[in-house]
Tab-separated table of N, CA and C in Angstrom:
chain	number	residue	atom	x	y	z
A	1	MET	N	-173.709	88.980	217.255
A	1	MET	CA	-172.775	89.633	216.174
A	1	MET	C	-173.795	89.480	214.846
A	2	SER	N	-173.791	90.358	214.313
A	2	SER	CA	-174.315	90.694	212.956
A	2	SER	C	-173.643	89.458	211.815
A	3	ASP	N	-174.702	89.368	210.958
A	3	ASP	CA	-174.211	88.232	209.959
A	3	ASP	C	-173.807	89.012	208.574
A	4	LYS	N	-173.790	90.595	208.654
A	4	LYS	CA	-173.709	91.126	207.578
A	4	LYS	C	-172.411	92.183	207.733
A	5	HIS	N	-171.489	91.361	207.032
A	5	HIS	CA	-170.208	92.201	207.009
A	5	HIS	C	-170.135	92.887	205.815
A	6	LEU	N	-169.479	94.226	206.041
A	6	LEU	CA	-169.398	95.000	204.948
A	6	LEU	C	-167.930	95.622	205.099
A	7	LEU	N	-167.267	95.775	203.784
A	7	LEU	CA	-165.999	96.125	203.488
A	7	LEU	C	-166.187	97.538	202.688
A	8	ILE	N	-165.664	98.563	203.206
A	8	ILE	CA	-165.792	99.980	202.531
A	8	ILE	C	-164.370	100.365	202.151
A	9	VAL	N	-164.161	100.278	200.792
A	9	VAL	CA	-162.920	100.675	200.239
A	9	VAL	C	-163.044	102.049	199.599
A	10	GLU	N	-162.372	102.984	200.366
A	10	GLU	CA	-162.607	104.478	200.243
A	10	GLU	C	-161.517	105.143	200.709
A	11	ASP	N	-160.841	106.083	200.042
A	11	ASP	CA	-159.554	106.741	200.365
A	11	ASP	C	-159.939	108.061	201.093
A	12	ASP	N	-161.256	108.595	200.896
A	12	ASP	CA	-161.576	109.626	201.740
A	12	ASP	C	-162.083	109.300	203.238
A	13	GLY	N	-161.300	109.724	203.999
A	13	GLY	CA	-161.346	109.267	205.477
A	13	GLY	C	-162.878	109.656	206.058
A	14	ALA	N	-163.173	111.010	205.739
A	14	ALA	CA	-164.368	111.422	206.376
A	14	ALA	C	-165.657	110.640	205.794
A	15	PHE	N	-165.522	110.567	204.516
A	15	PHE	CA	-166.815	109.916	203.676
A	15	PHE	C	-166.989	108.360	204.190
A	16	ALA	N	-165.632	107.800	204.412
A	16	ALA	CA	-165.652	106.499	204.688
A	16	ALA	C	-166.279	106.288	206.265
A	17	LYS	N	-165.795	107.298	207.240
A	17	LYS	CA	-166.344	107.143	208.485
A	17	LYS	C	-167.948	107.264	208.510
A	18	THR	N	-168.505	108.327	207.614
A	18	THR	CA	-169.716	108.746	207.405
A	18	THR	C	-170.631	107.253	207.223
A	19	LEU	N	-170.024	106.569	206.145
A	19	LEU	CA	-170.719	105.458	205.533
A	19	LEU	C	-170.687	104.421	206.701
A	20	ARG	N	-169.373	104.252	207.318
A	20	ARG	CA	-169.364	103.219	208.403
A	20	ARG	C	-170.424	103.536	209.297
A	21	ARG	N	-170.705	104.703	209.944
A	21	ARG	CA	-171.501	104.968	211.110
A	21	ARG	C	-172.983	104.642	210.658
A	22	SER	N	-173.246	105.133	209.351
A	22	SER	CA	-174.623	104.905	208.886
A	22	SER	C	-174.985	103.257	208.585
A	23	PHE	N	-174.025	102.637	208.034
A	23	PHE	CA	-174.185	100.941	207.841
A	23	PHE	C	-174.271	100.378	209.359
A	24	GLU	N	-173.392	100.825	210.265
A	24	GLU	CA	-173.237	100.261	211.491
A	24	GLU	C	-174.723	100.346	212.295
A	25	ARG	N	-175.391	101.405	212.120
A	25	ARG	CA	-176.752	101.745	212.529
A	25	ARG	C	-177.894	100.853	212.102
A	26	ARG	N	-177.509	100.232	210.756
A	26	ARG	CA	-178.391	99.448	210.150
A	26	ARG	C	-177.698	97.953	210.510
A	27	GLY	N	-177.071	97.641	211.268
A	27	GLY	CA	-176.637	96.212	211.831
A	27	GLY	C	-175.600	95.669	210.995
A	28	TYR	N	-174.686	96.474	210.183
A	28	TYR	CA	-173.512	95.810	209.478
A	28	TYR	C	-172.391	96.004	210.517
A	29	VAL	N	-171.579	94.828	210.258
A	29	VAL	CA	-170.154	95.064	210.747
A	29	VAL	C	-169.405	95.553	209.739
A	30	VAL	N	-168.684	96.723	209.978
A	30	VAL	CA	-168.142	97.509	208.917
A	30	VAL	C	-166.670	97.404	209.114
A	31	GLU	N	-165.767	97.302	208.075
A	31	GLU	CA	-164.334	97.337	208.163
A	31	GLU	C	-164.088	98.345	206.874
A	32	ILE	N	-163.254	99.071	207.070
A	32	ILE	CA	-162.638	100.415	205.907
A	32	ILE	C	-161.168	99.897	205.485
A	33	ALA	N	-161.175	100.043	204.178
A	33	ALA	CA	-159.744	99.914	203.598
A	33	ALA	C	-159.390	101.081	202.656
A	34	ALA	N	-158.347	101.672	202.661
A	34	ALA	CA	-158.173	102.813	201.898
A	34	ALA	C	-157.305	102.505	200.599
A	35	ASP	N	-156.916	101.379	200.462
A	35	ASP	CA	-156.333	100.952	199.283
A	35	ASP	C	-156.249	99.467	198.934
A	36	GLN	N	-155.582	99.197	197.914
A	36	GLN	CA	-155.563	97.701	197.571
A	36	GLN	C	-154.800	96.832	198.481
A	37	GLY	N	-153.804	97.326	199.254
A	37	GLY	CA	-153.017	96.592	200.020
A	37	GLY	C	-153.865	96.311	201.348
A	38	ALA	N	-154.607	97.261	201.822
A	38	ALA	CA	-155.515	97.304	202.890
A	38	ALA	C	-156.750	96.357	202.602
A	39	VAL	N	-157.153	96.127	201.247
A	39	VAL	CA	-158.380	95.222	200.959
A	39	VAL	C	-157.671	93.881	200.957
A	40	ALA	N	-156.298	93.486	200.498
A	40	ALA	CA	-155.802	92.289	200.542
A	40	ALA	C	-155.720	91.870	202.222
A	41	THR	N	-155.336	92.696	202.945
A	41	THR	CA	-155.203	92.326	204.375
A	41	THR	C	-156.612	92.087	205.131
A	42	ALA	N	-157.552	92.883	204.689
A	42	ALA	CA	-158.975	92.708	205.223
A	42	ALA	C	-159.557	91.275	204.606
A	43	LEU	N	-159.000	90.880	203.519
A	43	LEU	CA	-159.761	89.771	202.923
A	43	LEU	C	-159.107	88.476	203.486
A	44	ALA	N	-157.647	88.777	203.956
A	44	ALA	CA	-157.167	87.426	204.833
A	44	ALA	C	-157.558	87.376	206.037
A	45	GLU	N	-158.285	88.419	206.609
A	45	GLU	CA	-158.804	88.327	208.040
A	45	GLU	C	-160.256	87.621	208.003
A	46	ARG	N	-161.053	88.178	206.859
A	46	ARG	CA	-162.416	87.815	206.767
A	46	ARG	C	-163.064	88.075	205.491
A	47	THR	N	-163.900	87.262	205.196
A	47	THR	CA	-164.630	87.495	203.805
A	47	THR	C	-166.034	88.351	204.067
A	48	PRO	N	-165.874	89.428	203.474
A	48	PRO	CA	-167.331	90.323	203.580
A	48	PRO	C	-168.477	89.854	202.647
A	49	ASP	N	-169.560	90.137	203.259
A	49	ASP	CA	-170.784	89.836	202.484
A	49	ASP	C	-170.919	90.817	201.339
A	50	PHE	N	-170.655	92.103	201.645
A	50	PHE	CA	-170.811	93.223	200.986
A	50	PHE	C	-169.746	94.008	200.791
A	51	ALA	N	-169.515	94.794	199.743
A	51	ALA	CA	-168.486	95.572	199.534
A	51	ALA	C	-168.926	96.950	198.782
A	52	VAL	N	-168.438	98.112	199.248
A	52	VAL	CA	-168.531	99.345	198.648
A	52	VAL	C	-167.274	99.810	198.148
A	53	VAL	N	-166.834	100.132	196.962
A	53	VAL	CA	-165.553	100.243	196.370
A	53	VAL	C	-165.775	101.565	195.649
A	54	ASP	N	-164.804	102.546	195.960
A	54	ASP	CA	-164.806	103.871	195.225
A	54	ASP	C	-163.832	103.524	194.041
A	55	LEU	N	-164.249	104.054	192.789
A	55	LEU	CA	-163.676	103.679	191.706
A	55	LEU	C	-162.287	104.462	191.673
A	56	LYS	N	-162.148	105.647	192.176
A	56	LYS	CA	-160.836	106.413	192.225
A	56	LYS	C	-160.192	106.432	193.469
A	57	LEU	N	-159.166	105.730	193.706
A	57	LEU	CA	-158.619	105.465	194.956
A	57	LEU	C	-157.131	106.262	194.889
A	58	GLY	N	-157.165	107.513	195.074
A	58	GLY	CA	-155.894	108.283	195.120
A	58	GLY	C	-155.704	108.448	193.429
A	59	ALA	N	-154.224	107.703	193.283
A	59	ALA	CA	-153.906	107.679	191.861
A	59	ALA	C	-154.203	106.544	191.054
A	60	THR	N	-154.913	105.591	191.847
A	60	THR	CA	-155.076	104.261	191.368
A	60	THR	C	-156.655	104.044	191.306
A	61	SER	N	-156.940	102.837	190.322
A	61	SER	CA	-158.366	102.590	190.135
A	61	SER	C	-158.850	101.687	191.086
A	62	GLY	N	-159.970	101.739	191.645
A	62	GLY	CA	-160.774	100.780	192.414
A	62	GLY	C	-161.066	99.420	191.611
A	63	LEU	N	-160.939	99.424	190.373
A	63	LEU	CA	-161.248	98.290	189.570
A	63	LEU	C	-160.610	97.038	190.087
A	64	ALA	N	-159.252	97.242	190.390
A	64	ALA	CA	-158.391	96.161	190.801
A	64	ALA	C	-158.902	95.725	192.244
A	65	CYS	N	-159.429	96.487	193.012
A	65	CYS	CA	-160.027	95.982	194.160
A	65	CYS	C	-161.270	95.016	194.226
A	66	VAL	N	-161.983	95.597	193.152
A	66	VAL	CA	-163.416	94.943	192.643
A	66	VAL	C	-162.950	93.608	192.322
A	67	GLN	N	-161.804	93.631	191.438
A	67	GLN	CA	-161.505	92.193	190.884
A	67	GLN	C	-160.883	91.300	191.909
A	68	ALA	N	-160.247	91.833	193.003
A	68	ALA	CA	-159.696	91.122	194.089
A	68	ALA	C	-160.789	90.471	195.144
A	69	ILE	N	-161.690	91.342	195.325
A	69	ILE	CA	-162.769	90.924	196.062
A	69	ILE	C	-163.507	89.901	195.473
A	70	HIS	N	-163.800	90.120	194.329
A	70	HIS	CA	-164.665	89.093	193.454
A	70	HIS	C	-163.903	87.873	193.395
A	71	ALA	N	-162.546	87.565	193.268
A	71	ALA	CA	-161.820	86.585	193.119
A	71	ALA	C	-161.809	86.073	194.396
A	72	HIS	N	-161.761	86.640	195.589
A	72	HIS	CA	-161.756	86.048	196.901
A	72	HIS	C	-163.079	85.055	197.114
A	73	ASP	N	-164.068	85.787	196.800
A	73	ASP	CA	-165.463	85.194	197.032
A	73	ASP	C	-166.471	85.814	195.908
A	74	ALA	N	-166.834	84.995	195.215
A	74	ALA	CA	-167.669	85.559	194.029
A	74	ALA	C	-169.267	85.791	194.561
A	75	THR	N	-169.410	85.686	195.733
A	75	THR	CA	-170.714	85.765	196.336
A	75	THR	C	-170.868	87.116	197.011
A	76	THR	N	-169.740	87.779	197.221
A	76	THR	CA	-169.776	89.081	197.786
A	76	THR	C	-170.341	90.187	196.772
A	77	ARG	N	-171.300	90.748	197.474
A	77	ARG	CA	-172.211	91.784	196.671
A	77	ARG	C	-171.250	93.040	196.648
A	78	ILE	N	-170.924	93.393	195.564
A	78	ILE	CA	-169.983	94.612	195.497
A	78	ILE	C	-170.847	95.759	194.560
A	79	VAL	N	-170.705	97.119	195.295
A	79	VAL	CA	-171.227	98.239	194.670
A	79	VAL	C	-170.092	99.020	194.559
A	80	VAL	N	-170.065	99.705	193.135
A	80	VAL	CA	-169.010	100.613	193.020
A	80	VAL	C	-169.409	102.141	192.972
A	81	LEU	N	-168.863	102.971	193.759
A	81	LEU	CA	-169.375	104.293	193.750
A	81	LEU	C	-168.068	105.147	192.914
A	82	THR	N	-168.838	106.132	192.486
A	82	THR	CA	-167.834	106.984	191.679
A	82	THR	C	-168.224	108.546	191.464
A	83	GLY	N	-167.397	109.319	191.505
A	83	GLY	CA	-167.751	110.665	190.931
A	83	GLY	C	-167.391	110.782	189.523
A	84	TYR	N	-166.941	109.789	188.660
A	84	TYR	CA	-166.350	109.802	187.403
A	84	TYR	C	-167.023	108.752	186.682
A	85	ALA	N	-168.276	108.956	186.831
A	85	ALA	CA	-169.171	107.776	186.034
A	85	ALA	C	-169.150	107.907	184.458
A	86	SER	N	-168.938	106.653	183.929
A	86	SER	CA	-169.069	106.652	182.574
A	86	SER	C	-169.494	105.217	182.028
A	87	ILE	N	-170.170	104.918	181.032
A	87	ILE	CA	-170.343	103.596	180.601
A	87	ILE	C	-169.163	102.697	180.476
A	88	ALA	N	-168.193	103.223	180.053
A	88	ALA	CA	-166.855	102.245	180.117
A	88	ALA	C	-166.520	101.807	181.262
A	89	THR	N	-166.393	102.424	182.342
A	89	THR	CA	-166.199	102.204	183.503
A	89	THR	C	-167.230	101.216	184.264
A	90	ALA	N	-168.606	101.437	184.101
A	90	ALA	CA	-169.554	100.711	184.491
A	90	ALA	C	-169.587	99.363	184.113
A	91	VAL	N	-169.355	99.210	182.630
A	91	VAL	CA	-169.147	97.973	182.083
A	91	VAL	C	-167.922	97.155	182.577
A	92	GLU	N	-166.765	97.731	182.786
A	92	GLU	CA	-165.702	97.124	183.121
A	92	GLU	C	-165.788	96.806	184.874
A	93	ALA	N	-166.441	97.487	185.566
A	93	ALA	CA	-166.744	97.205	186.979
A	93	ALA	C	-167.689	95.967	187.158
A	94	ILE	N	-168.829	95.927	186.141
A	94	ILE	CA	-169.704	94.746	186.220
A	94	ILE	C	-168.718	93.396	185.565
A	95	LYS	N	-167.976	93.540	184.590
A	95	LYS	CA	-167.193	92.573	184.137
A	95	LYS	C	-166.461	91.947	185.168
A	96	LEU	N	-165.774	92.710	185.958
A	96	LEU	CA	-164.702	92.518	187.000
A	96	LEU	C	-165.491	91.722	188.239
A	97	GLY	N	-166.832	91.890	188.215
A	97	GLY	CA	-167.487	91.299	189.509
A	97	GLY	C	-168.458	92.289	190.197
A	98	ALA	N	-168.560	93.438	190.103
A	98	ALA	CA	-169.228	94.335	190.816
A	98	ALA	C	-170.872	93.834	190.395
A	99	THR	N	-171.553	94.217	191.451
A	99	THR	CA	-173.130	93.941	191.412
A	99	THR	C	-173.778	94.977	190.786
A	100	ASN	N	-173.273	96.348	191.163
A	100	ASN	CA	-174.075	97.448	190.852
A	100	ASN	C	-173.134	98.597	190.779
A	101	TYR	N	-173.358	99.859	190.155
A	101	TYR	CA	-172.557	100.817	189.799
A	101	TYR	C	-173.191	102.126	190.352
A	102	LEU	N	-172.847	102.774	191.201
A	102	LEU	CA	-173.813	104.100	191.416
A	102	LEU	C	-172.726	105.479	191.298
A	103	ALA	N	-173.225	106.390	190.934
A	103	ALA	CA	-172.639	107.718	190.495
A	103	ALA	C	-172.857	108.384	192.076
A	104	LYS	N	-171.746	109.068	192.548
A	104	LYS	CA	-171.974	109.801	193.649
A	104	LYS	C	-172.626	111.055	193.304
A	105	PRO	N	-173.308	111.936	194.293
A	105	PRO	CA	-173.485	111.429	195.827
A	105	PRO	C	-174.663	110.384	195.605
A	106	SER	N	-174.325	109.164	196.396
A	106	SER	CA	-175.250	107.915	196.712
A	106	SER	C	-175.380	107.882	198.278
A	107	ASN	N	-176.551	107.603	198.790
A	107	ASN	CA	-176.582	107.459	200.255
A	107	ASN	C	-176.768	105.981	200.632
A	108	THR	N	-176.619	105.919	202.060
A	108	THR	CA	-176.865	104.582	202.485
A	108	THR	C	-178.076	103.680	201.789
A	109	ASP	N	-179.226	104.390	201.621
A	109	ASP	CA	-180.325	103.799	201.068
A	109	ASP	C	-180.036	103.019	199.745
A	110	ASP	N	-179.354	104.167	199.003
A	110	ASP	CA	-179.131	103.711	197.581
A	110	ASP	C	-178.298	102.602	197.360
A	111	ILE	N	-177.145	102.626	198.181
A	111	ILE	CA	-176.131	101.455	198.368
A	111	ILE	C	-176.777	100.500	198.719
A	112	GLU	N	-177.705	100.291	199.681
A	112	GLU	CA	-178.418	99.042	200.367
A	112	GLU	C	-179.298	98.497	199.216
A	113	ALA	N	-180.079	99.449	198.496
A	113	ALA	CA	-180.969	98.924	197.443
A	113	ALA	C	-180.003	98.242	196.356
A	114	ALA	N	-178.848	98.910	196.178
A	114	ALA	CA	-178.147	98.201	195.095
A	114	ALA	C	-177.399	97.077	195.451
A	115	PHE	N	-177.357	96.648	196.735
A	115	PHE	CA	-176.886	95.267	197.117
A	115	PHE	C	-178.111	94.263	196.735
A	116	GLY	N	-179.281	94.868	196.552
A	116	GLY	CA	-180.397	93.769	196.183
A	116	GLY	C	-180.813	92.826	197.191
A	117	GLN	N	-180.715	93.386	198.596
A	117	GLN	CA	-180.998	92.680	199.838
A	117	GLN	C	-182.487	91.890	199.856
A	118	THR	N	-183.437	92.516	199.144
A	118	THR	CA	-184.519	91.973	199.200
A	118	THR	C	-184.799	90.739	198.199
A	119	ASP	N	-184.256	90.606	197.231
A	119	ASP	CA	-184.254	89.416	196.402
A	119	ASP	C	-183.270	88.474	196.497
A	120	GLY	N	-182.113	88.774	197.117
A	120	GLY	CA	-181.040	87.796	197.539
A	120	GLY	C	-180.195	87.376	196.293
A	121	ALA	N	-180.533	88.136	195.130
A	121	ALA	CA	-179.822	87.769	193.840
A	121	ALA	C	-179.643	88.999	192.984
A	122	ALA	N	-178.771	88.909	192.114
A	122	ALA	CA	-178.572	89.894	191.234
A	122	ALA	C	-179.537	89.955	190.149
A	123	ALA	N	-180.450	91.121	190.101
A	123	ALA	CA	-181.243	91.272	189.116
A	123	ALA	C	-181.427	92.487	188.344
A	124	GLY	N	-181.650	92.443	187.238
A	124	GLY	CA	-181.737	93.839	186.617
A	124	GLY	C	-183.147	94.530	186.627
A	125	ASN	N	-183.483	95.551	186.255
A	125	ASN	CA	-184.487	96.215	186.328
A	125	ASN	C	-185.342	96.280	184.939
A	126	VAL	N	-186.272	95.266	184.602
A	126	VAL	CA	-186.933	95.384	183.422
A	126	VAL	C	-187.720	96.621	183.026
A	127	ASP	N	-188.075	97.371	184.059
A	127	ASP	CA	-188.857	98.660	183.945
A	127	ASP	C	-188.013	99.936	183.754
A	128	ALA	N	-186.589	99.651	183.704
A	128	ALA	CA	-185.867	100.723	183.491
A	128	ALA	C	-186.277	101.406	182.157
A	129	PRO	N	-186.314	102.737	182.226
A	129	PRO	CA	-186.791	103.579	181.212
A	129	PRO	C	-185.615	103.644	180.061
A	130	LEU	N	-186.265	103.524	178.789
A	130	LEU	CA	-185.323	103.462	177.540
A	130	LEU	C	-185.491	104.857	177.213
A	131	THR	N	-184.270	105.464	176.671
A	131	THR	CA	-184.358	106.733	176.282
A	131	THR	C	-184.138	107.012	174.855
A	132	ASN	N	-184.679	107.823	174.224
A	132	ASN	CA	-184.311	107.991	172.557
A	132	ASN	C	-183.164	109.130	172.379
A	133	ARG	N	-182.761	109.684	173.337
A	133	ARG	CA	-181.690	110.650	173.424
A	133	ARG	C	-180.455	110.061	172.978
A	134	PRO	N	-179.938	110.768	171.744
A	134	PRO	CA	-178.591	110.365	171.258
A	134	PRO	C	-177.661	110.797	171.922
A	135	THR	N	-176.205	110.042	172.083
A	135	THR	CA	-175.426	110.451	172.934
A	135	THR	C	-174.527	111.352	172.137
A	136	SER	N	-174.227	112.470	172.824
A	136	SER	CA	-173.514	113.815	172.166
A	136	SER	C	-171.944	113.499	171.925
A	137	ILE	N	-171.509	114.009	171.158
A	137	ILE	CA	-170.144	114.174	170.777
A	137	ILE	C	-169.218	114.277	172.069
A	138	LYS	N	-169.484	115.133	172.801
A	138	LYS	CA	-168.807	115.758	174.011
A	138	LYS	C	-168.916	114.347	174.972
A	139	THR	N	-170.125	113.641	175.060
A	139	THR	CA	-170.168	112.798	176.052
A	139	THR	C	-169.420	111.489	175.458
A	140	LEU	N	-169.344	111.208	174.134
A	140	LEU	CA	-168.662	110.003	173.637
A	140	LEU	C	-167.133	110.545	173.793
A	141	GLU	N	-166.611	111.724	173.764
A	141	GLU	CA	-165.188	112.213	173.996
A	141	GLU	C	-164.816	111.874	175.393
A	142	TRP	N	-165.781	112.262	176.155
A	142	TRP	CA	-165.598	112.237	177.763
A	142	TRP	C	-165.443	110.736	178.069
A	143	GLU	N	-166.306	109.866	177.645
A	143	GLU	CA	-166.079	108.268	177.898
A	143	GLU	C	-164.973	107.834	177.496
A	144	HIS	N	-164.479	108.232	176.228
A	144	HIS	CA	-163.360	107.654	175.693
A	144	HIS	C	-161.855	108.205	176.475
A	145	ILE	N	-161.958	109.449	176.767
A	145	ILE	CA	-160.765	110.102	177.694
A	145	ILE	C	-160.803	109.316	179.058
A	146	HIS	N	-162.012	108.941	179.597
A	146	HIS	CA	-161.932	108.435	180.974
A	146	HIS	C	-161.920	106.857	180.769
A	147	GLN	N	-162.118	106.256	179.668
A	147	GLN	CA	-161.675	104.722	179.524
A	147	GLN	C	-160.131	104.817	179.357
A	148	THR	N	-159.535	105.659	178.571
A	148	THR	CA	-157.877	105.602	178.517
A	148	THR	C	-157.441	106.006	179.745
A	149	LEU	N	-157.963	106.731	180.343
A	149	LEU	CA	-157.280	107.371	181.690
A	149	LEU	C	-157.461	106.319	182.688
A	150	ALA	N	-158.467	105.503	182.908
A	150	ALA	CA	-158.673	104.415	183.477
A	150	ALA	C	-157.718	103.173	183.193
A	151	ALA	N	-157.645	103.008	181.971
A	151	ALA	CA	-156.672	101.926	181.582
A	151	ALA	C	-155.121	102.248	181.935
A	152	ASN	N	-154.970	103.623	181.899
A	152	ASN	CA	-153.657	103.951	182.252
A	152	ASN	C	-153.475	104.262	183.913
A	153	ASN	N	-154.463	103.612	184.582
A	153	ASN	CA	-154.294	103.972	186.279
A	153	ASN	C	-154.363	105.693	186.592
A	154	PHE	N	-155.110	106.258	185.814
A	154	PHE	CA	-155.199	107.636	185.963
A	154	PHE	C	-153.700	108.501	185.763
A	155	ASN	N	-152.911	107.913	184.991
A	155	ASN	CA	-151.857	108.695	184.774
A	155	ASN	C	-152.006	109.573	183.552
A	156	ILE	N	-152.139	110.873	183.877
A	156	ILE	CA	-152.538	111.955	182.933
A	156	ILE	C	-151.603	111.993	181.692
A	157	SER	N	-150.229	112.017	181.958
A	157	SER	CA	-149.253	112.093	180.998
A	157	SER	C	-149.407	111.028	179.808
A	158	GLU	N	-149.471	109.994	180.359
A	158	GLU	CA	-149.624	108.621	179.488
A	158	GLU	C	-150.768	108.565	178.695
A	159	THR	N	-152.048	109.165	179.396
A	159	THR	CA	-153.209	109.217	178.729
A	159	THR	C	-153.200	110.254	177.620
A	160	ALA	N	-152.617	111.239	177.910
A	160	ALA	CA	-152.471	112.302	176.920
A	160	ALA	C	-151.664	111.933	175.719
A	161	ARG	N	-150.780	111.149	175.952
A	161	ARG	CA	-149.651	110.585	174.804
A	161	ARG	C	-150.525	109.692	174.032
A	162	GLN	N	-151.472	108.825	174.673
A	162	GLN	CA	-152.134	107.719	173.880
A	162	GLN	C	-153.295	108.601	173.168
A	163	LEU	N	-153.745	109.539	173.578
A	163	LEU	CA	-154.907	110.365	173.083
A	163	LEU	C	-154.360	111.372	171.974
A	164	GLY	N	-152.893	111.566	171.979
A	164	GLY	CA	-152.383	112.427	170.769
A	164	GLY	C	-152.598	113.778	171.112
A	165	MET	N	-152.527	114.272	172.417
A	165	MET	CA	-152.862	115.565	172.709
A	165	MET	C	-151.978	115.960	173.818
A	166	HIS	N	-151.751	117.415	174.031
A	166	HIS	CA	-150.848	117.868	175.112
A	166	HIS	C	-151.275	117.443	176.450
A	167	ARG	N	-150.663	117.265	177.243
A	167	ARG	CA	-150.945	117.022	178.832
A	167	ARG	C	-151.896	118.097	179.265
A	168	ARG	N	-151.346	119.310	179.056
A	168	ARG	CA	-152.274	120.530	179.692
A	168	ARG	C	-153.719	120.621	179.132
A	169	THR	N	-153.648	120.277	177.746
A	169	THR	CA	-155.112	120.254	177.242
A	169	THR	C	-155.892	119.142	177.961
A	170	LEU	N	-155.330	118.000	178.065
A	170	LEU	CA	-156.237	116.828	178.684
A	170	LEU	C	-156.605	117.491	180.171
A	171	ALA	N	-155.545	118.017	180.934
A	171	ALA	CA	-155.947	118.405	182.226
A	171	ALA	C	-156.902	119.515	182.168
A	172	ARG	N	-156.934	120.328	181.430
A	172	ARG	CA	-158.007	121.305	181.071
A	172	ARG	C	-159.352	120.767	180.822
A	173	LYS	N	-159.260	119.764	179.829
A	173	LYS	CA	-160.674	118.939	179.564
A	173	LYS	C	-161.266	118.226	180.658
A	174	LEU	N	-160.106	117.696	181.746
A	174	LEU	CA	-160.735	116.890	182.836
A	174	LEU	C	-161.219	118.100	183.964
A	175	GLU	N	-160.584	119.334	184.166
A	175	GLU	CA	-161.194	120.310	185.003
A	175	GLU	C	-162.785	120.635	184.527
A	176	LYS	N	-162.800	120.795	183.028
A	176	LYS	CA	-163.961	121.225	182.731
A	176	LYS	C	-165.292	120.439	182.910
A	177	GLN	N	-165.102	119.133	182.936
A	177	GLN	CA	-166.016	118.205	182.848
A	177	GLN	C	-166.641	117.976	184.339
A	178	THR	N	-167.878	118.499	184.210
A	178	THR	CA	-168.838	118.242	185.431
A	178	THR	C	-169.451	116.928	185.503
A	179	VAL	N	-169.207	116.395	186.697
A	179	VAL	CA	-169.926	115.029	186.868
A	179	VAL	C	-171.262	115.048	187.824
A	180	LYS	N	-172.307	114.577	187.012
A	180	LYS	CA	-173.802	114.804	187.533
A	180	LYS	C	-174.037	113.648	188.187
């Protein structure tokens, strides 16, 4: 029996199965949870050594799952995957207990490297490149919109109300934003 237990929290069944197969080939015992309720059930049965959590689970945020996993066992190595990357959500994920934060698409190699298995401890990269590129107004706007959206559990109507814009305007802005 493997000593590497992995919990994948992902609502996209096909992607979750692909990750499962890939990690099982690497010797992990993998369990999949599609929502916060399934995470609670999985944690009641077994404490994972590692977790991969999608930031957006249907209409809810995966940040609550990160918090629950970290509260259950602070030594669990948690990597958040998202197609909605922003500085605000990355900071919140780390504050709630995530070890690392990766933008989609990320493969098994990226995720395993983010777990930091080689050093056994969370460590930053002192050689990370520093950039002089100023943040654009559009990027700042997108980060503010996404932060407000996440705070409202991805409720478009409430987010639009808080931002003082029409719901359809917000929906158009969200559709135009490309995630790299």
